[in-house]
Each structure stands twice: as C-alpha cells, then as structure tokens.
GROMACS .gro file of C-alpha atoms in nm:
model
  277
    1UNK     CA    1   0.644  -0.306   1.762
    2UNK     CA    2   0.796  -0.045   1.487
    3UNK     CA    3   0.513  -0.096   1.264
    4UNK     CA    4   0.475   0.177   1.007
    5UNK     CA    5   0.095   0.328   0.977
    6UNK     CA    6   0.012   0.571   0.652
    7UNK     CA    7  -0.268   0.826   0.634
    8UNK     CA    8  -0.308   1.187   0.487
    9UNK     CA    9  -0.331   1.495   0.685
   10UNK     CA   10  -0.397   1.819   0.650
   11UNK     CA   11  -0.257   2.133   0.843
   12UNK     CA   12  -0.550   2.365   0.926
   13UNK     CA   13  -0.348   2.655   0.962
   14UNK     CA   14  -0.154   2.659   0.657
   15UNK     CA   15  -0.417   2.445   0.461
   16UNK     CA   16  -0.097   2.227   0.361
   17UNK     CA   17  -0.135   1.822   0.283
   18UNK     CA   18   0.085   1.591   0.432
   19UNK     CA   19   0.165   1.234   0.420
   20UNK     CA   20   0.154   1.122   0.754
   21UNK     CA   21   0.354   0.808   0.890
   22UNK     CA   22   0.322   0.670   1.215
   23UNK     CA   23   0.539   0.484   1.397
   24UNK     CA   24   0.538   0.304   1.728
   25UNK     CA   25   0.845   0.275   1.958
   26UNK     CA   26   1.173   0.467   2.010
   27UNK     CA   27   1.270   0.569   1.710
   28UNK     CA   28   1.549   0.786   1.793
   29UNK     CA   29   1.792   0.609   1.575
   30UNK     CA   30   1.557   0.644   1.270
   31UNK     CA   31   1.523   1.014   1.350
   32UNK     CA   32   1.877   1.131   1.412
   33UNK     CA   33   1.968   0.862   1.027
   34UNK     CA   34   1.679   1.177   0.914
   35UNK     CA   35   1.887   1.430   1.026
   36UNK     CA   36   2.198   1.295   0.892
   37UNK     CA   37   2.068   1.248   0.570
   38UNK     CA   38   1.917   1.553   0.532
   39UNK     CA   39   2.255   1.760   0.633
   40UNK     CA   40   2.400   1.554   0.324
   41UNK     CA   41   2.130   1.506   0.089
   42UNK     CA   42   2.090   1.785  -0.189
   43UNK     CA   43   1.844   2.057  -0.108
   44UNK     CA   44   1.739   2.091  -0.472
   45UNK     CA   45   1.706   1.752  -0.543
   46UNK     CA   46   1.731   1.517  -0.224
   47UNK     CA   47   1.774   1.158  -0.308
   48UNK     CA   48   1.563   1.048   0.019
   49UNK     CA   49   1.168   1.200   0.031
   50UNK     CA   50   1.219   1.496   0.285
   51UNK     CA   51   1.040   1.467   0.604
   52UNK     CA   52   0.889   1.792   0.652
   53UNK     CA   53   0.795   1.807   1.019
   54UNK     CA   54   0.841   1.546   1.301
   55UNK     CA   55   0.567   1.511   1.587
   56UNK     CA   56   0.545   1.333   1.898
   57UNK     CA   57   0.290   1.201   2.112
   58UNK     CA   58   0.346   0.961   2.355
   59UNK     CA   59   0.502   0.624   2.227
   60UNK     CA   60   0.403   0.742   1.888
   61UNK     CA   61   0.591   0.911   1.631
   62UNK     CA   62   0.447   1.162   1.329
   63UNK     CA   63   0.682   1.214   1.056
   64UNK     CA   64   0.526   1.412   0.814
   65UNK     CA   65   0.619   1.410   0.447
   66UNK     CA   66   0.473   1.589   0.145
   67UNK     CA   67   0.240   1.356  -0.058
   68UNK     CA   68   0.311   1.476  -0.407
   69UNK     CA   69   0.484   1.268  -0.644
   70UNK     CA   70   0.387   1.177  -1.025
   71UNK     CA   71   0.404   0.751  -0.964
   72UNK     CA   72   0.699   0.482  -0.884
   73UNK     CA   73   0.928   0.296  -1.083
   74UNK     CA   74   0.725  -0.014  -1.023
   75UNK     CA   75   0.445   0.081  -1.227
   76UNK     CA   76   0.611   0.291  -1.469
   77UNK     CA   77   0.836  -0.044  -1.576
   78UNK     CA   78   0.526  -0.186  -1.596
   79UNK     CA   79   0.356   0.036  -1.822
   80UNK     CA   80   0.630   0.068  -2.039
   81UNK     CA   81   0.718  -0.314  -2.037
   82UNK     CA   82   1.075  -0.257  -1.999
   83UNK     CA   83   1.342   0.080  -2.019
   84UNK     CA   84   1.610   0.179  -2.315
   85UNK     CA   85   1.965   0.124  -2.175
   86UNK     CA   86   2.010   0.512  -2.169
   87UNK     CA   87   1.694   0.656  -2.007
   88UNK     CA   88   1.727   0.316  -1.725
   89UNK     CA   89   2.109   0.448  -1.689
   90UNK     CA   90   1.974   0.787  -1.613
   91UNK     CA   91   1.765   0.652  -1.323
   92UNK     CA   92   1.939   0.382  -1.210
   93UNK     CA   93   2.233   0.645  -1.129
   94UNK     CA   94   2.022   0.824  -0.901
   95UNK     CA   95   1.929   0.477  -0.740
   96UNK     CA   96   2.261   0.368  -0.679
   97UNK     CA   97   2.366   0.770  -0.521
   98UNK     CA   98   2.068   0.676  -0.329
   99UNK     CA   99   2.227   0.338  -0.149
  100UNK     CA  100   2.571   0.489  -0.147
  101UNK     CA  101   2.425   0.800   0.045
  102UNK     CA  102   2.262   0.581   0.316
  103UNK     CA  103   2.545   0.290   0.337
  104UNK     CA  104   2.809   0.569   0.376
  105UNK     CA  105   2.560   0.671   0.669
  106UNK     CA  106   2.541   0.345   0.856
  107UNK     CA  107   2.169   0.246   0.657
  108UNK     CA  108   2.088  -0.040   0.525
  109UNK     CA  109   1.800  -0.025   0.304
  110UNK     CA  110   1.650  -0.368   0.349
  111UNK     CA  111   1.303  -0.353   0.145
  112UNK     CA  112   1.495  -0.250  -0.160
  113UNK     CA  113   1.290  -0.236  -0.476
  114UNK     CA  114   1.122  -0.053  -0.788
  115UNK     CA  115   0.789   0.027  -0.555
  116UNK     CA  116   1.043   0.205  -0.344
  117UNK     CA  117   1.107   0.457  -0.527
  118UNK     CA  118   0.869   0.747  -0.673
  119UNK     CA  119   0.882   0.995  -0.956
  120UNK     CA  120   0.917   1.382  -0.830
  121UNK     CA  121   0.886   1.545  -1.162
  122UNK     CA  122   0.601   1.520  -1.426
  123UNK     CA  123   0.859   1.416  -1.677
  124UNK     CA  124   0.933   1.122  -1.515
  125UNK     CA  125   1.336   1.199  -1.496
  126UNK     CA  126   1.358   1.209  -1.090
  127UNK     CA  127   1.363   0.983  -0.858
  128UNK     CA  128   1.362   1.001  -0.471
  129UNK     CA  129   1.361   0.688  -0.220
  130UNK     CA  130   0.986   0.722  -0.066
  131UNK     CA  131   1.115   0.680   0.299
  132UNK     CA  132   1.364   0.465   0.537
  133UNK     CA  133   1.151   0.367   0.841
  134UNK     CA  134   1.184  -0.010   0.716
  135UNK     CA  135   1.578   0.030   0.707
  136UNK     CA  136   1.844  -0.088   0.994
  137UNK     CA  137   2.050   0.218   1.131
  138UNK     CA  138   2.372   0.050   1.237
  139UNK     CA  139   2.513   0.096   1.585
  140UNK     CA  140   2.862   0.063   1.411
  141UNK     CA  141   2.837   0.205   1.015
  142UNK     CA  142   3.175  -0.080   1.004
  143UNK     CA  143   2.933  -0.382   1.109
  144UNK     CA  144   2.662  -0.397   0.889
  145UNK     CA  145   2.563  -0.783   1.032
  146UNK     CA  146   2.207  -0.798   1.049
  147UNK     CA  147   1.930  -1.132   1.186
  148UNK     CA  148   1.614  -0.948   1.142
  149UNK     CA  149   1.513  -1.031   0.745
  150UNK     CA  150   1.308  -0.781   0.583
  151UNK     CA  151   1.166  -0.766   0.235
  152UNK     CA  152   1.005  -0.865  -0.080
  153UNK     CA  153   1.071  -1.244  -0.190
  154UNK     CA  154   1.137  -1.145  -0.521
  155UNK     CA  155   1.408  -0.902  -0.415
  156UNK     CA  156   1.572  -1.085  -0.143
  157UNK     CA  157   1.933  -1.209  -0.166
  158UNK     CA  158   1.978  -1.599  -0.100
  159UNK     CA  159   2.211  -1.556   0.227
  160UNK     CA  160   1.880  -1.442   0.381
  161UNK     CA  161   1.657  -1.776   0.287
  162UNK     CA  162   1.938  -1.953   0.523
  163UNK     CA  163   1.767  -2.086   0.833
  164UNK     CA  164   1.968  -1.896   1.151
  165UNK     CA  165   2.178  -1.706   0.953
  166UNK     CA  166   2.294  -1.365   1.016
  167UNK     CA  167   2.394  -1.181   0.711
  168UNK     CA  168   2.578  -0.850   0.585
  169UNK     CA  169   2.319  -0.595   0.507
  170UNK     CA  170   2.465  -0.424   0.277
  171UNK     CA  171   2.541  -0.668   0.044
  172UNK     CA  172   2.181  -0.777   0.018
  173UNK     CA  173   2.080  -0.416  -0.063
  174UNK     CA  174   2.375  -0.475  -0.365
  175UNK     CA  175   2.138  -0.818  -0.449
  176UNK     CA  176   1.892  -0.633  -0.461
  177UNK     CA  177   2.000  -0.377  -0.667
  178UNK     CA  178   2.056  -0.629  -0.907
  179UNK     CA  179   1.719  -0.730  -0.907
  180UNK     CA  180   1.586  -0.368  -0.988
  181UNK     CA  181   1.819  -0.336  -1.285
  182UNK     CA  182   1.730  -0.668  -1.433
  183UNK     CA  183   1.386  -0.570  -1.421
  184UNK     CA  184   1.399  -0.189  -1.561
  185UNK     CA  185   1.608  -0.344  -1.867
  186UNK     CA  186   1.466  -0.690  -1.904
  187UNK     CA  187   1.093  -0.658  -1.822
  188UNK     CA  188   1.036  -0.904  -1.560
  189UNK     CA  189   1.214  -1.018  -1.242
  190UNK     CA  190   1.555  -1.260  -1.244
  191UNK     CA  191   1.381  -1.504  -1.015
  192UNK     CA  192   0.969  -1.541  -1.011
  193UNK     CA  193   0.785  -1.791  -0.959
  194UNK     CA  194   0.401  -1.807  -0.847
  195UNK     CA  195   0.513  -2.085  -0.556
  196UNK     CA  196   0.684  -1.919  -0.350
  197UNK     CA  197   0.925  -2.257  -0.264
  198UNK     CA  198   1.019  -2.259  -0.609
  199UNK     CA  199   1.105  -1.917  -0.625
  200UNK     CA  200   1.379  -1.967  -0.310
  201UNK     CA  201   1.486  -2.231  -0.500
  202UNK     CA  202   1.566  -2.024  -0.798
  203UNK     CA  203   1.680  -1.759  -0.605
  204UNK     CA  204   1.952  -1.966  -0.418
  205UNK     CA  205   2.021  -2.163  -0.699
  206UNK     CA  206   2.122  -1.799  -0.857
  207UNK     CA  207   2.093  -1.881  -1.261
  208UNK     CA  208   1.914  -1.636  -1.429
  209UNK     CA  209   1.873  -1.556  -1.826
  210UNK     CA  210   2.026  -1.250  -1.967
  211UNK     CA  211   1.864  -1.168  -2.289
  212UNK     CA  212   2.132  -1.134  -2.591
  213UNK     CA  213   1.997  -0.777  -2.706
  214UNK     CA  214   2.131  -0.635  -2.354
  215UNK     CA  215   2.487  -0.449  -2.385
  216UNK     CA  216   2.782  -0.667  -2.244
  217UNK     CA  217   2.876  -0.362  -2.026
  218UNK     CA  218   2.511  -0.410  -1.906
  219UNK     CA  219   2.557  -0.764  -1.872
  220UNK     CA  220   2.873  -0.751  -1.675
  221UNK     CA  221   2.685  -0.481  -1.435
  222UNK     CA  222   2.413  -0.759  -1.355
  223UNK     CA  223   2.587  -1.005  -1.300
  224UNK     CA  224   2.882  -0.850  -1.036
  225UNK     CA  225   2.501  -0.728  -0.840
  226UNK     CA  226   2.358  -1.068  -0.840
  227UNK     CA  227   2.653  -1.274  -0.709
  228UNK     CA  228   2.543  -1.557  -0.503
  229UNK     CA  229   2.880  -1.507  -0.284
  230UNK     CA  230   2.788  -1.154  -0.103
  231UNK     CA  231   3.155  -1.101  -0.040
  232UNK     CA  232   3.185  -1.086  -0.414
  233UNK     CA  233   2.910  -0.791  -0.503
  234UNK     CA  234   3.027  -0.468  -0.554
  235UNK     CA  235   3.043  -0.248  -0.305
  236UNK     CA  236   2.820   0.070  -0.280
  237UNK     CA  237   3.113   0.299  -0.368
  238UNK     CA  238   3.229   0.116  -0.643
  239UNK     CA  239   2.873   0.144  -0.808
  240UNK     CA  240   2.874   0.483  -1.012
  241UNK     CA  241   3.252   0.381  -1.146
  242UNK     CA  242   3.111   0.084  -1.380
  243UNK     CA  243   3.184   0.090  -1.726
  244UNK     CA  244   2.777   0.111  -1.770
  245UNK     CA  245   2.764   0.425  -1.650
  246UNK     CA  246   3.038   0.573  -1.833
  247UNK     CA  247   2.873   0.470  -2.182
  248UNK     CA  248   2.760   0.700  -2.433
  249UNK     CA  249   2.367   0.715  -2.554
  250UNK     CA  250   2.326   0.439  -2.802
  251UNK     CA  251   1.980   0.452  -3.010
  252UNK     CA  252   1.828   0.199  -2.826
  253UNK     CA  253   1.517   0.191  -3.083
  254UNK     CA  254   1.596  -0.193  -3.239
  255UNK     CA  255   1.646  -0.331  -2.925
  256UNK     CA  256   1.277  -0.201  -2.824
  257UNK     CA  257   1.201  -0.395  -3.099
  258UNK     CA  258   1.243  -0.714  -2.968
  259UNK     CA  259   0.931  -0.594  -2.737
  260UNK     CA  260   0.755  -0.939  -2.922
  261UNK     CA  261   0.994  -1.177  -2.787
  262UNK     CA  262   0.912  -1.131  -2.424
  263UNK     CA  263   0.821  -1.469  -2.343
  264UNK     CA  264   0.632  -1.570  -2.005
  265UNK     CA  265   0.407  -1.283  -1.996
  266UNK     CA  266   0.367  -1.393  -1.619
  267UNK     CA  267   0.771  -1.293  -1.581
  268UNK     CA  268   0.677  -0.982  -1.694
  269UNK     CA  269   0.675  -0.675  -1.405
  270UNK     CA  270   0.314  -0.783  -1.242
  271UNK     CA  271   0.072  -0.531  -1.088
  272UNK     CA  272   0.138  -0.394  -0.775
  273UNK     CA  273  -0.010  -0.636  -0.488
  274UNK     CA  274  -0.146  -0.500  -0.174
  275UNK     CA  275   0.041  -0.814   0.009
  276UNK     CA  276   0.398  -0.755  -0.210
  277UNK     CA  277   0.684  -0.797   0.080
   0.00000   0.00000   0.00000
C-alpha cells in the first residue's frame, strides 16, 4: 500500500546506527527521484537527509538513513515562540532551495511543513528535508496534476478541500510554504482552528491576519505564497529572487518585544501530535 514504517537499526559489522524506513510496494520511482537528488544535492551540505544504503527484500524496501540530527523546525518555533526576520530568512532560504531542488526534479513535496524538516548542526543554522517517501515523483516533471491529497490540515492549500478535484502539486507545496513562513515569523499557524470544519472554512475562505510589526517586504512574501488562486503563487524558481531575501540584517530586538501581544495562545505553534497529518 506504500505505507512508510520507522525503526532504528544497527549494523553489526560496523557497529553503525541507522534510521531504518520501510516501505511496501514498487518503489522504483522513489528510488531512482534518490538518485537524482543525490547527483544534484551538495555533498557538504545536502538539502534532502542522505539515504545511506538501500536494501531489498521481497516486496519490501530498506532505505537506510543516519539518525542524527539536533531537533526540527516544528519544535524549535515552538520553543522559541516565534523567529527574528533575519535568523527565519537564513532558514527559510534553505527551505525554499529545498522545494526548488525537488520541483526542478519532477517532486512534489506534498506533506510540506515545519515537522519536516530537522536541524543537522548543534547550532541550529542547518536544515535538511527529513525524507521524500510521502512525495509524488511525476511521470512528466511538465504535468505536475495530482488526485491523491496528502497532508497536514493545517498546511493544506484550499484547491485540495474541493470534492473531485485534481490539483497542481506544485502550487500547493508554494501554499504551503506560505504556511511555514507565517508560522516561523508570526508564532502560530494562518488558519487553526480546533474543529476541523471550521478550519477548511478558514482555509478556503483564505483571510488571514498579518501582524503590523512584520516587514512589508515580509508581508508581500506571505501573501504572493498564500494566494487562494494557485495559478497566482510564485513559482519555485522565482522564490530565492524576492525582495525578502535580498534584505539586509535589521536588529530585530523591538519587534521580539511585542512577544506579550501574542493573543490566542491556542494559535500559537502547538506541541507536536502523534496524529498531526
């Protein structure tokens, strides 16, 4: 069924632990989107968690990946409540080379979001995407229309709450993007709601508050993510060329001082749930 299993292993030869993911099904496509990556990716510091070794046994598949890693984005946001312009600009670069990467690639990311994405060095400065068995390798990189709808309710774009609807992958990953910048700047998610009826609501009615203290070049970046049209979002490409990223450092220390106005504690980042899709 392409479900995605998770348990650590440990090489008795070479006393070396693993992360092991298995996988049932063909998963040729997945494997040879790997390989692609990998020829692509930087050696130093790849974007995408390397797979170190690939295993097979029957219908199953073993990709194994090295388990170290100092914590995600999701609960470092949450710990620090929400991210200075400059150190979010930092990371959110290496996030967006990260869905440019794959789209040029013919991936779609799909279950785009702050969880995704884990912390490689102790200072908390590099980020890799933790893996992309959840992601749609495209037959033709051009035709990125996708039925299957995969991800977290908070994240997901509003073409996808459509009953029937096919949509354009990679403008959902764009939506989604959105969402993750919102949240590393802001504190708490665009759209959230405890009902999750209310939340679709929200999320296809597409308003959202953006907090005065934000930058306008950070307010113009959210807003061309989290277009309701999809054919308006940016495109993947077009990402790393906004104004945002082009900004120099700012001393963000009196905007962290509006850390008491963060109304609706229950908008805030929550604590990672073991049922979060």
């Amino acid at each position: 069924d392409g479900s995605t299993r998770h348990k650590k292993c440990l090489d008795t030869q070479t006393n070396e632990e693993y992360l092991c993911k298995t996988t049932n099904g063909s998963h040729e496509k997945m494997l040879s989107a790997y390989f692609r990556l990998t020829a692509q990716d930087g050696e130093n510091d790849p974007l995408i968690r390397p797979v170190k070794k690939i295993l097979k046994s029957g219908n199953e598949t073993f990709l194994l990946i090295s388990p170290k890693n100092f914590g995600d984005l999701h609960s470092y946001v949450r710990e620090r409540r929400r991210l200075p312009e400059d150190e979010a600009r930092s990371l959110f670069r290496q996030i967006c080379q990260t869905v440019e990467l794959c789209h040029e690639n013919g991936i779609v990311l799909r279950d785009l979001k702050l969880r995704r994405f884990i912390f490689t060095t102790s200072d908390r400065t590099k980020l890799q995407f933790e893996s992309i068995e959840e992601a749609a390798v495209l037959d033709d990189p051009e035709d990125d229309t996708l039925h299957e709808k995969i991800g977290c309710p908070t994240y997901i774009a509003p073409e996808l709450l459509k009953i029937n609807s096919r949509y354009a992958g990679k403008a959902a990953d764009i939506w989604s993007l959105g969402v993750i910048l919102y949240s590393m700047l802001v504190g708490r998610y665009p759209f959230h709601d405890k009902n999750a009826s209310h939340l679709f609501a929200k999320i296809l009615n597409g308003s959202f508050y953006l907090p005065g203290w934000l930058s306008n070049k950070a307010r113009c970046f959210i807003r061309s993510l989290l277009r309701k049209k999809p054919e308006e979002r940016m495109h993947s490409s077009d990402l790393l060329y906004h104004p945002w990223f082009q900004e120099e450092q700012t001393n963000d220390f009196f905007k962290m001082l509006d850390q008491e106005n963060q109304e609706n504690d229950d908008q805030c980042v929550p604590e990672y749930s073991p049922n979060e899709r």
